[in-house]
Amino acid sequence: MTETLYSAIRDVPDFPTPGILYRDITPMLLDPDLFRVSVDALVAGVPGPVDRILAIESRGFLFGAALALELGAGLVPARKKGKLPWKTHSVEYTLEYGTDAIEIHQDAIEDGQRVLVVDDVPATGGTAAAAVEVVRRTGADAVGISVLIELAALEGAARVSPIPVHSVLQYPRPEVGAT
């Protein structure tokens, strides 16, 4: 079924800037059976029970909400700075072109809870690393990161090590039969 998921990902060259090959998940989302397969594959990689799903804005919300329902966990939206209406924990992080920040409500995660971070494509891992840091600031434990697509060449998983990263699809694609 993984092959079917790969075939539903659209490659968009030169988006959002020249030289970038964007992996568009929209065609997969249009097919409810494939969306179900992707959610099931994400659930299969969850490292034990979790209390909260921290979903990264914006496409992480799609998968995070589905995982929260499947796992019976609370959903915590991690938003860009200034988008949440209550007191927040905020973590600033560096991008290749400047800085950004993510925030969660201060009362969204409790000390000692097990938290799974969810996103669609973590790219260089900067946002995922900030999400792990915001979880740590609450006194909770980031037990893993689940993503639909991992862009292995960008080494995003290294930025969150030793937190385990579970990805359903990887680019470049693994060779069939490779060990």
Coordinates of C-alpha atoms in Angstrom, one line a residue:
M1 CA 0.0 0.0 0.0
T2 CA 3.0 2.3 0.5
E3 CA 3.5 2.3 -3.3
T4 CA -0.1 3.6 -3.7
L5 CA 0.7 6.4 -1.3
Y6 CA 3.8 7.3 -3.2
S7 CA 1.8 7.4 -6.4
A8 CA -0.6 9.9 -4.8
I9 CA 2.1 12.4 -3.9
R10 CA 2.4 15.1 -6.6
D11 CA 5.9 16.5 -7.4
V12 CA 5.7 20.3 -8.0
P13 CA 9.1 21.7 -9.3
D14 CA 10.3 25.1 -8.3
F15 CA 7.8 25.7 -5.5
P16 CA 7.8 27.7 -3.4
T17 CA 11.1 28.9 -4.9
P18 CA 13.3 27.9 -7.9
G19 CA 15.2 24.7 -7.2
I20 CA 12.8 23.2 -4.7
L21 CA 10.9 20.1 -5.5
Y22 CA 7.7 20.3 -3.4
R23 CA 5.9 17.1 -2.4
D24 CA 2.2 17.9 -2.6
I25 CA 0.0 15.7 -0.5
T26 CA -3.3 17.2 -1.7
P27 CA -4.0 14.3 -4.2
M28 CA -3.6 11.8 -1.4
L29 CA -6.0 13.8 0.9
L30 CA -8.7 13.8 -1.8
D31 CA -8.9 10.0 -1.6
P32 CA -10.5 9.0 1.7
D33 CA -9.1 5.4 1.4
L34 CA -5.5 6.7 1.0
F35 CA -5.9 9.2 3.8
R36 CA -7.1 6.3 6.0
V37 CA -4.0 4.2 4.9
S38 CA -1.7 7.1 5.8
V39 CA -3.3 7.6 9.2
D40 CA -3.1 3.8 9.9
A41 CA 0.6 3.8 8.9
L42 CA 1.2 6.7 11.3
V43 CA -0.6 5.0 14.1
A44 CA 1.4 1.8 13.5
G45 CA 4.6 3.8 14.3
V46 CA 3.5 5.3 17.6
P47 CA 6.0 4.4 20.4
G48 CA 3.5 3.3 23.1
P49 CA 0.7 5.1 24.7
V50 CA 0.5 8.9 24.5
D51 CA -1.5 11.5 26.4
R52 CA -1.2 14.4 23.9
I53 CA -0.6 14.8 20.2
L54 CA 1.2 18.1 19.4
A55 CA 0.3 18.9 15.8
I56 CA 2.4 21.4 13.9
E57 CA 0.7 24.1 11.9
S58 CA -0.7 23.7 9.4
R59 CA -0.8 20.4 7.6
G60 CA 0.3 18.7 10.8
F61 CA -3.2 19.5 12.1
L62 CA -4.7 17.2 9.5
F63 CA -2.7 14.2 10.7
G64 CA -2.6 15.2 14.3
A65 CA -6.3 15.4 14.6
A66 CA -6.8 12.0 13.1
L67 CA -4.1 10.5 15.3
A68 CA -5.6 12.1 18.4
L69 CA -9.0 10.5 17.6
E70 CA -7.4 7.1 16.8
L71 CA -5.3 7.1 20.0
G72 CA -7.7 8.7 22.4
A73 CA -5.2 11.5 23.1
G74 CA -5.7 15.2 23.5
L75 CA -4.9 17.4 20.6
V76 CA -2.5 20.4 21.0
P77 CA -2.2 22.8 18.1
A78 CA 1.3 24.3 17.8
R79 CA 0.8 27.6 16.0
K80 CA 2.9 30.4 14.7
K81 CA 3.5 33.2 17.1
G82 CA 0.5 35.4 17.9
K83 CA -2.2 33.0 16.7
L84 CA -3.3 31.5 20.0
P85 CA -5.7 33.5 22.2
W86 CA -4.4 32.4 25.7
K87 CA -1.2 32.4 27.7
T88 CA 1.5 30.5 25.7
H89 CA 4.8 28.8 25.8
S90 CA 6.8 30.0 22.9
V91 CA 10.0 28.7 21.3
E92 CA 11.9 30.7 18.6
Y93 CA 14.0 28.8 16.1
T94 CA 16.3 29.7 13.2
L95 CA 15.4 29.2 9.5
E96 CA 17.7 29.4 6.6
Y97 CA 16.2 32.9 5.9
G98 CA 15.6 34.2 9.4
T99 CA 13.7 33.2 12.6
D100 CA 10.2 32.0 13.4
A101 CA 8.5 30.8 16.6
I102 CA 5.8 28.2 17.6
E103 CA 3.5 28.5 20.5
I104 CA 1.2 26.3 22.5
H105 CA -1.2 27.1 25.3
Q106 CA 0.4 26.9 28.7
D107 CA -2.4 24.6 30.0
A108 CA -2.3 22.3 27.0
I109 CA 0.3 19.8 28.2
E110 CA 1.0 18.8 31.8
D111 CA 4.2 17.8 33.6
G112 CA 5.0 14.1 33.0
Q113 CA 2.6 13.6 30.0
R114 CA 3.8 11.6 27.0
V115 CA 3.6 13.7 23.9
L116 CA 3.8 12.7 20.2
V117 CA 4.8 15.5 17.8
V118 CA 3.0 15.2 14.4
D119 CA 3.7 17.0 11.1
D120 CA 3.3 16.2 7.4
V121 CA 6.9 17.0 6.1
P122 CA 9.5 18.2 8.6
A123 CA 12.1 19.3 6.0
T124 CA 15.2 20.5 7.8
G125 CA 13.7 19.7 11.3
G126 CA 13.8 23.2 12.7
T127 CA 10.1 23.3 13.5
A128 CA 10.1 19.8 14.9
A129 CA 13.1 20.6 17.1
A130 CA 11.2 23.7 18.4
A131 CA 8.2 21.5 19.0
V132 CA 10.3 19.1 21.1
E133 CA 11.7 22.0 23.1
V134 CA 8.2 23.5 23.8
V135 CA 7.2 20.1 25.1
R136 CA 10.2 19.9 27.4
R137 CA 9.4 23.4 28.8
T138 CA 6.1 22.0 30.0
G139 CA 7.8 19.2 31.9
A140 CA 6.4 16.6 29.6
D141 CA 8.2 14.0 27.6
A142 CA 8.4 14.1 23.7
V143 CA 8.3 10.4 23.1
G144 CA 8.4 10.5 19.3
I145 CA 7.8 12.4 16.1
S146 CA 5.5 11.0 13.4
V147 CA 5.5 12.4 9.9
L148 CA 4.0 11.4 6.6
I149 CA 7.1 12.3 4.5
E150 CA 10.7 12.4 5.5
L151 CA 13.1 14.3 3.2
A152 CA 16.2 12.3 4.2
A153 CA 18.7 14.4 2.3
L154 CA 17.8 17.4 4.5
E155 CA 18.7 15.4 7.7
G156 CA 15.8 16.7 9.7
A157 CA 15.7 13.7 12.0
A158 CA 19.3 14.5 13.1
R159 CA 18.0 17.8 14.5
V160 CA 15.7 16.0 17.0
S161 CA 17.9 13.1 17.9
P162 CA 17.6 11.1 20.1
I163 CA 13.8 11.5 19.7
P164 CA 12.7 8.7 17.4
V165 CA 11.2 9.8 14.0
H166 CA 8.6 7.6 12.3
S167 CA 8.0 8.4 8.7
V168 CA 5.6 6.6 6.3
L169 CA 7.3 7.8 3.1
Q170 CA 10.9 8.7 2.5
Y171 CA 12.5 10.7 -0.3
P172 CA 14.7 9.7 -2.0
R173 CA 12.7 6.5 -2.0
P174 CA 14.3 3.5 -0.5
E175 CA 15.4 0.9 -3.0
V176 CA 13.1 -2.1 -3.2
G177 CA 14.8 -5.1 -1.5
A178 CA 17.5 -2.9 0.1
T179 CA 18.5 -4.0 3.6

